[in-house]
Short mmCIF file of C-alpha atoms in Angstrom, two decimals:
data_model
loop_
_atom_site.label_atom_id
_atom_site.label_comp_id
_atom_site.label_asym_id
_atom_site.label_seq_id
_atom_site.Cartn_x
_atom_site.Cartn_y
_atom_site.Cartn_z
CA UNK A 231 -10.36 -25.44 52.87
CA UNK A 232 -12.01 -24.85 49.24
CA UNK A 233 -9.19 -23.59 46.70
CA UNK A 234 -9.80 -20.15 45.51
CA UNK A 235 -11.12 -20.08 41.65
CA UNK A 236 -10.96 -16.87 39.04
CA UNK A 237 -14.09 -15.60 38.68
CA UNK A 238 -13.48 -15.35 34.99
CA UNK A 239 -13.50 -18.25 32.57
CA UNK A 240 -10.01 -18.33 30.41
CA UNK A 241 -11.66 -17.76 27.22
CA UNK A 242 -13.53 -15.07 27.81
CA UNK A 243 -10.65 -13.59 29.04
CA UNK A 244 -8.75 -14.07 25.62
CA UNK A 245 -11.82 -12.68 23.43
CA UNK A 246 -11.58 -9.54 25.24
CA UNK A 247 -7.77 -9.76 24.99
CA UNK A 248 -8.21 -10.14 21.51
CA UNK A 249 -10.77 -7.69 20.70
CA UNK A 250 -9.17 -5.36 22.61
CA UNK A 251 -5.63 -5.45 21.20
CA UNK A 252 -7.12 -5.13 17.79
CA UNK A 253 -9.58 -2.48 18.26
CA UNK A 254 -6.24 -0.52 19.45
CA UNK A 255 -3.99 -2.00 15.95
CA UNK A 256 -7.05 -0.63 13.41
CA UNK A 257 -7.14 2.69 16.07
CA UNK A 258 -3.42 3.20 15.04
CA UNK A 259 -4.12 2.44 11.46
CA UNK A 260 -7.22 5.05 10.44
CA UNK A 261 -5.14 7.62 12.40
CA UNK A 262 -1.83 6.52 10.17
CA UNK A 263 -4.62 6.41 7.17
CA UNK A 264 -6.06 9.74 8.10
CA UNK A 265 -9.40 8.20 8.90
CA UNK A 266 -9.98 11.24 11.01
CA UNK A 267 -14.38 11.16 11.03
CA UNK A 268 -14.78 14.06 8.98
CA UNK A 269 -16.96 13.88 5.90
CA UNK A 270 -15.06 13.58 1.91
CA UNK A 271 -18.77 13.18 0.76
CA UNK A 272 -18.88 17.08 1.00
CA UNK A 273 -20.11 18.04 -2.45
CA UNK A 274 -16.71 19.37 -3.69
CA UNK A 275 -15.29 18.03 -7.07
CA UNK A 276 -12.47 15.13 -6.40
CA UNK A 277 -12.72 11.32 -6.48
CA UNK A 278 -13.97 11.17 -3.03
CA UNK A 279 -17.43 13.12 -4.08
CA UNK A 280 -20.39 11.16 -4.97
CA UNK A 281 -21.89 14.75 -6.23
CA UNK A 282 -22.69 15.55 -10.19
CA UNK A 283 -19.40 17.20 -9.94
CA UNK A 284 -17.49 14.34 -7.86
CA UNK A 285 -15.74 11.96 -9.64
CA UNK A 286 -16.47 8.76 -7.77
CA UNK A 287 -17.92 7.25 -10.81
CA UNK A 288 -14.49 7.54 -12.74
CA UNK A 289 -12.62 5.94 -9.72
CA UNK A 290 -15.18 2.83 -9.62
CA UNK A 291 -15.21 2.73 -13.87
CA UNK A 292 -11.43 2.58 -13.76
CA UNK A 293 -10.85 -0.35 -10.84
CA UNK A 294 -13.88 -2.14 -12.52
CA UNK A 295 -11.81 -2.33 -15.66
CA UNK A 296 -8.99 -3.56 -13.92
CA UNK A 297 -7.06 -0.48 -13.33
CA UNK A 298 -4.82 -0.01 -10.28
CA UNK A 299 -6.71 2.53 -8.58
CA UNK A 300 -6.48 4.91 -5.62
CA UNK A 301 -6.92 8.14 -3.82
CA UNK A 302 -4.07 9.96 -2.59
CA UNK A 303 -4.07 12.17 0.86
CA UNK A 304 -0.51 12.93 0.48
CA UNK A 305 1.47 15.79 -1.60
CA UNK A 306 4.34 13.60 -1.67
CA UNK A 307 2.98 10.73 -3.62
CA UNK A 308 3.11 13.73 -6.67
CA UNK A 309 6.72 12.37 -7.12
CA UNK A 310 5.68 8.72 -7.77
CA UNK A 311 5.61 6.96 -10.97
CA UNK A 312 2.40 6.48 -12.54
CA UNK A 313 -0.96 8.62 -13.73
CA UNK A 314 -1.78 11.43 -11.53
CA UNK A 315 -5.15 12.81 -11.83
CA UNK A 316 -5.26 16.60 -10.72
CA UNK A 317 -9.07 17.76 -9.91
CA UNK A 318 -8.40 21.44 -8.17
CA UNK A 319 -11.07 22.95 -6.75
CA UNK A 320 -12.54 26.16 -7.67
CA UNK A 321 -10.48 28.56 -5.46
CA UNK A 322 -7.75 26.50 -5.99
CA UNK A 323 -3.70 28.17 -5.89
CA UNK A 324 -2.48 29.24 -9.55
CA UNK A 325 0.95 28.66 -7.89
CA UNK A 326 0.70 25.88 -6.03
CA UNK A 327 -0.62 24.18 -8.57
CA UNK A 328 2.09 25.71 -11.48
CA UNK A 329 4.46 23.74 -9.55
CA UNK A 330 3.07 20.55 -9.23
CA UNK A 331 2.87 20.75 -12.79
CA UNK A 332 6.21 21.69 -13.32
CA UNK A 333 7.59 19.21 -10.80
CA UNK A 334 5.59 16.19 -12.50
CA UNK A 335 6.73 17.42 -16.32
CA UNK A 336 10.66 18.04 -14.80
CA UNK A 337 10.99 14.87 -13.01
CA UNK A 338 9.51 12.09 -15.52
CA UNK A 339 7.70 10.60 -12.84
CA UNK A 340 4.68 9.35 -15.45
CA UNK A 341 1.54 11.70 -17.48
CA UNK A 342 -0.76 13.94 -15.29
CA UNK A 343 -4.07 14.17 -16.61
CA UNK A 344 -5.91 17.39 -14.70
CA UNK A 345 -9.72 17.91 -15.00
CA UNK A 346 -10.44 22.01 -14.69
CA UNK A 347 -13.91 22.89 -12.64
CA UNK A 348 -16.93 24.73 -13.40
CA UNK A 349 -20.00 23.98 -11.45
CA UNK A 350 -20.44 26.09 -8.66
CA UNK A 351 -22.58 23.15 -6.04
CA UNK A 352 -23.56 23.01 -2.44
CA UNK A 353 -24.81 20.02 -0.36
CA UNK A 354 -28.45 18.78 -0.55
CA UNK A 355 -30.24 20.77 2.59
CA UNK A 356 -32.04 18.58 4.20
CA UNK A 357 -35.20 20.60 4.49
CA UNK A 358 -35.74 20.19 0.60
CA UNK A 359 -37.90 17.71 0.20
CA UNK A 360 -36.44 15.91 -2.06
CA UNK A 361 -34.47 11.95 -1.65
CA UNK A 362 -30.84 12.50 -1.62
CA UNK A 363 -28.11 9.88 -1.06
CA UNK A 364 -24.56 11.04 0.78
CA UNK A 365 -22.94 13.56 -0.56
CA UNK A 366 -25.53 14.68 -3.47
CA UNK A 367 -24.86 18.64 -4.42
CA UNK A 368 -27.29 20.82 -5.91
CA UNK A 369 -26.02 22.74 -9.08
CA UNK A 370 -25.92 26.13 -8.47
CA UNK A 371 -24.51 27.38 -11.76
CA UNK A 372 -21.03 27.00 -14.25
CA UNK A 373 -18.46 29.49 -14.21
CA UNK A 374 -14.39 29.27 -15.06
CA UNK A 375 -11.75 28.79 -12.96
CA UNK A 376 -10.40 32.29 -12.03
CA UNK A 377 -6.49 30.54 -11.55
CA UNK A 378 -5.93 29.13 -14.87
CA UNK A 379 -5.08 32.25 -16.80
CA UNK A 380 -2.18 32.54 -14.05
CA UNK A 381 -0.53 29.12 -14.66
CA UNK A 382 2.49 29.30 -17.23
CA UNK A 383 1.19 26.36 -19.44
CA UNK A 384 -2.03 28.46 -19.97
CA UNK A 385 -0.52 31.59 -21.09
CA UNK A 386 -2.30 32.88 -24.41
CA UNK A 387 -5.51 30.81 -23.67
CA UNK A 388 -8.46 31.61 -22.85
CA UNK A 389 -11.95 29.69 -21.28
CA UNK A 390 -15.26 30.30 -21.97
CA UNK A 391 -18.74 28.81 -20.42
CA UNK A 392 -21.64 29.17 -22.91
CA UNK A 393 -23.66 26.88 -24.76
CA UNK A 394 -22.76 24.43 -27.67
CA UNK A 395 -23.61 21.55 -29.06
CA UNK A 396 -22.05 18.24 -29.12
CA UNK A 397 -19.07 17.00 -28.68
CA UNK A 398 -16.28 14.82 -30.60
CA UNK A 399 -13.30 13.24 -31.08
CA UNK A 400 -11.26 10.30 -30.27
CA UNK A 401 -13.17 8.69 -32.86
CA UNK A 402 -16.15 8.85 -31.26
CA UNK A 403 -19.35 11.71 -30.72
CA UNK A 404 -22.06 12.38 -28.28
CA UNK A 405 -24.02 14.73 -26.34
CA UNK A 406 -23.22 16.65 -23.10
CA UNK A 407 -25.28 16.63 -19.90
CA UNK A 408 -26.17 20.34 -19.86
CA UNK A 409 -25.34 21.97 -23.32
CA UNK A 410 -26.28 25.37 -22.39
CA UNK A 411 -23.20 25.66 -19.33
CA UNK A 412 -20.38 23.88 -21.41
CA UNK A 413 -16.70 25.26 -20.58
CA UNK A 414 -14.48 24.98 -23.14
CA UNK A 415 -11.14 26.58 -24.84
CA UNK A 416 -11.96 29.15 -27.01
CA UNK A 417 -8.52 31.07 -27.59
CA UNK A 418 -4.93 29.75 -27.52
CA UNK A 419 -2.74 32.28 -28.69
CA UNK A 420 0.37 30.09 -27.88
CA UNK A 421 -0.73 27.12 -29.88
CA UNK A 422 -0.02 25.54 -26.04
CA UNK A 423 -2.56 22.85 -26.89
CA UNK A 424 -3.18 20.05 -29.41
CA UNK A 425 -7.19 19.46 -29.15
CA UNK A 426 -8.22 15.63 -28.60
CA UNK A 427 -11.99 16.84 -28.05
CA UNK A 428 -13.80 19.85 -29.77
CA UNK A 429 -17.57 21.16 -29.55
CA UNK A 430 -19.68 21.73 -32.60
CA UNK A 431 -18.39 24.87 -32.84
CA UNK A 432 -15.30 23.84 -32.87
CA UNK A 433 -13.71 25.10 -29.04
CA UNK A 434 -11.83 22.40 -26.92
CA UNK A 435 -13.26 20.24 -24.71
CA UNK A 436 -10.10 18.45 -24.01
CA UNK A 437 -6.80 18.83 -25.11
CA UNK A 438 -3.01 17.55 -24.78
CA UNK A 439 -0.16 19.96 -23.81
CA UNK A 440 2.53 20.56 -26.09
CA UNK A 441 5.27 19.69 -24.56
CA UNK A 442 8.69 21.72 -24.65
CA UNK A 443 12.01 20.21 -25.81
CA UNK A 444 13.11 20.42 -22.10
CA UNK A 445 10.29 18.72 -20.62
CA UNK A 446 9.65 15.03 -20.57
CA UNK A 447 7.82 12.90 -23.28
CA UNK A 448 4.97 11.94 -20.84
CA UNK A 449 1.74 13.50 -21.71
CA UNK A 450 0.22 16.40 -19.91
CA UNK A 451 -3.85 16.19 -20.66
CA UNK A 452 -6.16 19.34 -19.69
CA UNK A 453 -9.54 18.30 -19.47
CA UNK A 454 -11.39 21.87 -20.15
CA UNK A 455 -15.37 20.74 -19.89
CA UNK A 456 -15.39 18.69 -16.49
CA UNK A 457 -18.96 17.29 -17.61
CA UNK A 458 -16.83 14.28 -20.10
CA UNK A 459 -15.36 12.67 -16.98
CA UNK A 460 -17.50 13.44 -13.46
CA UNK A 461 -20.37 11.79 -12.59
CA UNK A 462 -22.62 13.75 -14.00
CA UNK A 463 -21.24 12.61 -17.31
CA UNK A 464 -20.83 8.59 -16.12
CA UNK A 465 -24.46 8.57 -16.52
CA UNK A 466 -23.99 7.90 -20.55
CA UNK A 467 -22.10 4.73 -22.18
CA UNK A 468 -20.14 7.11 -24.90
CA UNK A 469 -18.90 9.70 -22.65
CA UNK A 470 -17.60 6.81 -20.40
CA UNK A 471 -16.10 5.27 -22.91
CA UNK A 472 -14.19 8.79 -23.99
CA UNK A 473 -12.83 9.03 -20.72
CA UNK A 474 -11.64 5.85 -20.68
CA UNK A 475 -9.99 6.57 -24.01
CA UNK A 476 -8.59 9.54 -22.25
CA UNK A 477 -7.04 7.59 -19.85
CA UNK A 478 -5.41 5.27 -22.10
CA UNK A 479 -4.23 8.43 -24.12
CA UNK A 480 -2.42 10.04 -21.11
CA UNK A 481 -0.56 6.58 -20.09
CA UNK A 482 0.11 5.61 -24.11
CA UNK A 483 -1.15 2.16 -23.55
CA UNK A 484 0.78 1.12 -20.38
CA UNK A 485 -0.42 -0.86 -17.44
CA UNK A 486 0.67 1.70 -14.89
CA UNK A 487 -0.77 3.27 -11.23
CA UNK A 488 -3.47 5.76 -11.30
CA UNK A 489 -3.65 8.21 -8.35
CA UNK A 490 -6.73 10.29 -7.82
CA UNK A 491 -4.91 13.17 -5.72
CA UNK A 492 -7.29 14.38 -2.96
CA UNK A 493 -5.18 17.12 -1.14
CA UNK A 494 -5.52 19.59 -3.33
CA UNK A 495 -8.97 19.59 -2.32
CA UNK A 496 -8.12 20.13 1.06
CA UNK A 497 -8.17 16.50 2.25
CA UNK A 498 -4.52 16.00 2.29
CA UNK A 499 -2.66 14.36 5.52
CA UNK A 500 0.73 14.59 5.67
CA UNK A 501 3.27 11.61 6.59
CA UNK A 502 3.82 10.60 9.99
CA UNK A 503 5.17 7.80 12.18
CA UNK A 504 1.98 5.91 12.18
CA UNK A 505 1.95 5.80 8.21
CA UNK A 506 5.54 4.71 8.07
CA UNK A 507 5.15 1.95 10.86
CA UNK A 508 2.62 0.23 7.74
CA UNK A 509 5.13 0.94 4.63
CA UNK A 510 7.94 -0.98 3.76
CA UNK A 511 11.08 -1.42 5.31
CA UNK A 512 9.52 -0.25 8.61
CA UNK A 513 6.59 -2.71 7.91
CA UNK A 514 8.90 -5.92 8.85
CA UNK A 515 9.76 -3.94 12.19
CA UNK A 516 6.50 -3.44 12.68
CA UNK A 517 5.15 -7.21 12.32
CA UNK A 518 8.49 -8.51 14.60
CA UNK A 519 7.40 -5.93 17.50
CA UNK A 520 3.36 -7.29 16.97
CA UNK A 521 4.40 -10.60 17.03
CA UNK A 522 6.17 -9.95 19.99
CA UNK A 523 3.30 -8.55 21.41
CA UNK A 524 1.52 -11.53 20.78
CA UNK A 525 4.02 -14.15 22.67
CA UNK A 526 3.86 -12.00 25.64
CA UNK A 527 -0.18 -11.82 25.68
CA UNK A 528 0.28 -15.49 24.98
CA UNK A 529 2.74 -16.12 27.95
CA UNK A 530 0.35 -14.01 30.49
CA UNK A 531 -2.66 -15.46 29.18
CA UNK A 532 -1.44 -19.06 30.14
CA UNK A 533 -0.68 -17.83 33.62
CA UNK A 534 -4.20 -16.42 33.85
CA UNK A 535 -5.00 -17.24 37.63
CA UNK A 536 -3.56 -17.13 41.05
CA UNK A 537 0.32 -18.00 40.86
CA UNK A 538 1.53 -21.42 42.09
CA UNK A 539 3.73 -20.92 45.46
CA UNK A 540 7.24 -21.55 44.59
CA UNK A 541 9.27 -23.82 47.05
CA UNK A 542 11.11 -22.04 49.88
CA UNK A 543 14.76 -21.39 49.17
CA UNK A 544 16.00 -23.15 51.87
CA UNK A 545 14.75 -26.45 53.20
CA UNK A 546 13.02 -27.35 56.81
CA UNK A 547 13.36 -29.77 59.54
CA UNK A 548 16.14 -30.55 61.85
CA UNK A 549 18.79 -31.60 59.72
CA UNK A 550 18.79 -28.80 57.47
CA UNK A 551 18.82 -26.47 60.66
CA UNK A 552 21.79 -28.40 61.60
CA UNK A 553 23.52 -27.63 58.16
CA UNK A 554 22.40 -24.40 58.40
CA UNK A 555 24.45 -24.10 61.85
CA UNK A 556 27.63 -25.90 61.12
CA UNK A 557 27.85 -23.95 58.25
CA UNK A 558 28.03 -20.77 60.17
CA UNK A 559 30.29 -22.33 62.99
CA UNK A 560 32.37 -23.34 60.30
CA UNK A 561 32.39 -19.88 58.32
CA UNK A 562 33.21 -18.21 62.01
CA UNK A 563 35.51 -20.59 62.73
CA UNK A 564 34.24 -21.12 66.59
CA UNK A 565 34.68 -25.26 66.21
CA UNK A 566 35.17 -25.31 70.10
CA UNK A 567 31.50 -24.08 71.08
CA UNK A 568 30.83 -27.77 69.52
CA UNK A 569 32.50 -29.48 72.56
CA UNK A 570 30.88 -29.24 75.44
CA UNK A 571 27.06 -29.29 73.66
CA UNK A 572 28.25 -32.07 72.09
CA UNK A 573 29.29 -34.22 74.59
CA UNK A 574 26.36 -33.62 76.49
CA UNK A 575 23.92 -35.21 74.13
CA UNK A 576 26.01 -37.79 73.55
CA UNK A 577 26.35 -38.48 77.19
CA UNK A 578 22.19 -38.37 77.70
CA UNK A 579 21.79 -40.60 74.83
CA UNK A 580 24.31 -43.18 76.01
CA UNK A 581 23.29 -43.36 79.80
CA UNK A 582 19.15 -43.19 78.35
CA UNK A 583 21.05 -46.55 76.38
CA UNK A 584 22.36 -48.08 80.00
CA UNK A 585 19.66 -47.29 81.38
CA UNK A 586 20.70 -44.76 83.90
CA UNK A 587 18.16 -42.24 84.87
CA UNK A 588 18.40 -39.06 86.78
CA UNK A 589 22.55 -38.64 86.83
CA UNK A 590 23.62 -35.28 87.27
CA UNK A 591 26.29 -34.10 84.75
CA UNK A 592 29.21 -34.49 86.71
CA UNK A 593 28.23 -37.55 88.33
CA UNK A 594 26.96 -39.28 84.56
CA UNK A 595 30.30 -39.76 83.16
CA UNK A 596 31.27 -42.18 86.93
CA UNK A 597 27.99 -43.99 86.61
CA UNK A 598 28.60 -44.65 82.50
CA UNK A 599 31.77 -45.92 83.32
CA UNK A 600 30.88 -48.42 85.88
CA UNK A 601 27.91 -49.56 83.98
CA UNK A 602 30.06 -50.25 80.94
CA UNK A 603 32.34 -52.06 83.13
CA UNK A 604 29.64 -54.25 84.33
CA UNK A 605 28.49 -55.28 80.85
CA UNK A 606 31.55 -56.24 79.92
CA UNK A 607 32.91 -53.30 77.68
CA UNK A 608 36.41 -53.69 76.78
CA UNK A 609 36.73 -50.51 75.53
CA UNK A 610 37.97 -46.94 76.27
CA UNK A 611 35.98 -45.58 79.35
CA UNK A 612 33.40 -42.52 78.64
CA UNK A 613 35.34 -40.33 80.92
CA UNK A 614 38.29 -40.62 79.12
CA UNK A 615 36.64 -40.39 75.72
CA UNK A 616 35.04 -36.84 76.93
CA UNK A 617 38.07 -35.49 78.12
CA UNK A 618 39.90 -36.03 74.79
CA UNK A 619 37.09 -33.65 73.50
CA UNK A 620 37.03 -31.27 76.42
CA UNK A 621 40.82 -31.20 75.82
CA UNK A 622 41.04 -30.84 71.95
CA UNK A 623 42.02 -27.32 70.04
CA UNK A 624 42.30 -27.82 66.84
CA UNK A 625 39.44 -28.33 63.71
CA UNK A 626 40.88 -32.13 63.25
CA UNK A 627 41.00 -33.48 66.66
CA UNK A 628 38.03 -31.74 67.59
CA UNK A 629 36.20 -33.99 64.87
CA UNK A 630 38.52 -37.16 65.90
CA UNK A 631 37.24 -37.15 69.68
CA UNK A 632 33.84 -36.61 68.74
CA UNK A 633 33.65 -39.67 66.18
CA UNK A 634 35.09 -41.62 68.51
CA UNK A 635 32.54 -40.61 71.53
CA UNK A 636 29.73 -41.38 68.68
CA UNK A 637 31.40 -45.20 67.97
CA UNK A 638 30.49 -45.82 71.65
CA UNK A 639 27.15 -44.48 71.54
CA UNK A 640 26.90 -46.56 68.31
CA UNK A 641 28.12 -49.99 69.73
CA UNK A 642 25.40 -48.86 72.91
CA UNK A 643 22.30 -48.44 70.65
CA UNK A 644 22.71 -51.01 67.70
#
């Protein structure tokens, strides 16, 4: 008989072990991650945009300078320590975003740096026949933000879009990408703001919020014309270099996180299990249940293939069925079924030994005698030694007749 073989070879088996079980581990992670499909190329103005009006460009200047970088999906990470970059869109909440502020300037949680909006864009159609890369916009047109007269900080000042010349500051000067649609501050009845950019006409480009006595020391920068720090404006050294300088202004010089925050924007996702399970402390948990995981695939994988019989419980053959039946005679306690069976084999086996063939049962134990006395044996008679077992009750003499009817048998057939 040919032994049956898997048609599968063991390491195939593992690759698609493998691949599967961490296809499913990164499936887990871009739904923790929010890696839901849908497109952040989508012409609006955050960090995620590789428009004119995305800033992309920023996000790639800042890691390549060796800035700890990254884009934030969740409202929460608002209460962390480090930069936060705030790019609201252009229907953006006056509210919602008054308290962000508020919460970031309360708590002491680092500087916030927010960069207002003004171009008005819309995806490249792609019947215009024109080359476009993902997520190019098409500039529509430059108008202000209708929210930020509502927010407290802005109360008094006032935004204009109109054309100017260049701008400067920050010890440095340059031109602007489109100097007819530049948005700038133009009144500021408060004195809210202390300018770090101007125009040639002398309107802020950029500016630094005076903070009250209440609020904490970290700087609060308002970037008015969106055109110093977008990509739009990436595409010349000096206004790079200004919003780099801009950066450094808002953290005073200290190595610290920057956060690009992306849900204001509408690409927010909000904390759930699957984001936790990847975060410290849950991330040991996490690694102890994978490993886990792992011994378990390891343990089936090596017992890949059709199972090796196990040995039976209890053993064959004739001695273990006789085990197997004194042990239940002995558990009933019916010792004297054991006589008469007893002495019957023992009688066949020693008149097969004398040679006696043929006796009948009651006329065996007569002819055993009488051929024992013609050999000579000086012994007790068979008769006699079967009738001590016919005639024993108890356990011990039971077992003392039939030893001695097996001594005869054994002086017989030795």
């Amino acid at each position: 008989m040919s032994r049956r073989t898997s048609p599968f070879r063991p390491g195939t088996v593992l690759a698609l072990l493998a691949v599967g079980a961490l296809a499913f581990l990164l499936f887990l992670y871009s739904l923790g991650q929010g890696w839901t499909g849908s497109e952040e190329s989508d012409g609006g103005n955050h960090a995620a945009a590789n428009g004119l009006n995305g800033f992309s460009g920023l996000v790639t200047l800042l890691e390549r300078t060796g800035s700890n970088v990254s884009l934030s999906r969740n409202p929460a990470d608002m209460r962390e320590y480090g930069l936060q970059v705030l790019t609201p869109p252009m229907m953006a909440s006056a509210e919602e975003l008054g308290e962000l502020l508020d919460q970031r300037m309360d708590g002491g949680m680092g500087p916030t740096l927010v960069i207002l909006p003004k171009w008005i864009a819309m995806p490249v159609p792609d019947a215009q026949d024109v080359e476009s890369g993902d997520g190019w916009v098409m500039l529509l047109g430059a108008t202000s933000p209708l929210w930020f007269d509502q927010l407290e900080i802005a109360e008094g000042a006032g935004l204009t879009v109109g054309q100017t010349g260049s701008w400067e500051g920050l010890g440095g000067s340059g031109n602007l990408p489109d100097e007819t649609q530049v948005q700038a501050l133009t009144s500021d009845e408060e004195n809210a703001f202390r300018a770090l950019l101007t125009d040639s006409e002398g309107d802020v480009l950029a500016a630094e919020l005076v903070q009250r006595e209440n609020y904490d020391p970290w700087p609060v920068i308002v970037v008015f014309e969106p055109d110093l720090m977008n990509n739009y404006g990436m595409a010349d050294r000096a206004r790079a270099e200004v919003a780099l300088q801009l950066v450094e202004r808002a953290t005073l010089g200290e190595d610290m996180p920057i956060r690009f925050d992306l849900s204001l924007n509408g690409l927010g996702a909000a904390e759930n299990l699957l984001t936790l399970a990847f975060r410290p402390p849950f991330l040991a948990a996490t690694l102890c249940l994978l490993l886990a995981a792992l011994v378990i695939g390891w343990r089936a994988f090596r017992r890949f293939g059709p199972a090796v019989a196990e040995a039976p419980a209890m053993s064959q053959g004739k001695r273990q069925l006789a085990r197997n039946g004194a042990a239940l005679l002995q558990r009933v306690k019916r010792w004297h079924l054991l006589k008469r069976p007893y002495e019957d084999i023992v009688g066949r086996r020693v008149a097969k030994a004398l040679g006696l063939r043929n006796a009948e049962t009651g006329a065996r134990e007569q002819a055993i005698d009488e051929a024992l006395h013609r050999r000579g044996h000086d012994g007790p008679q068979f008769s006699r030694l079967a009738a001590d077992l016919r005639d024993a009750e108890k356990p011990r003499d039971i077992l003392r007749a039939a030893r001695r009817l097996r001594t005869l048998e054994r002086t017989l057939t030795q």
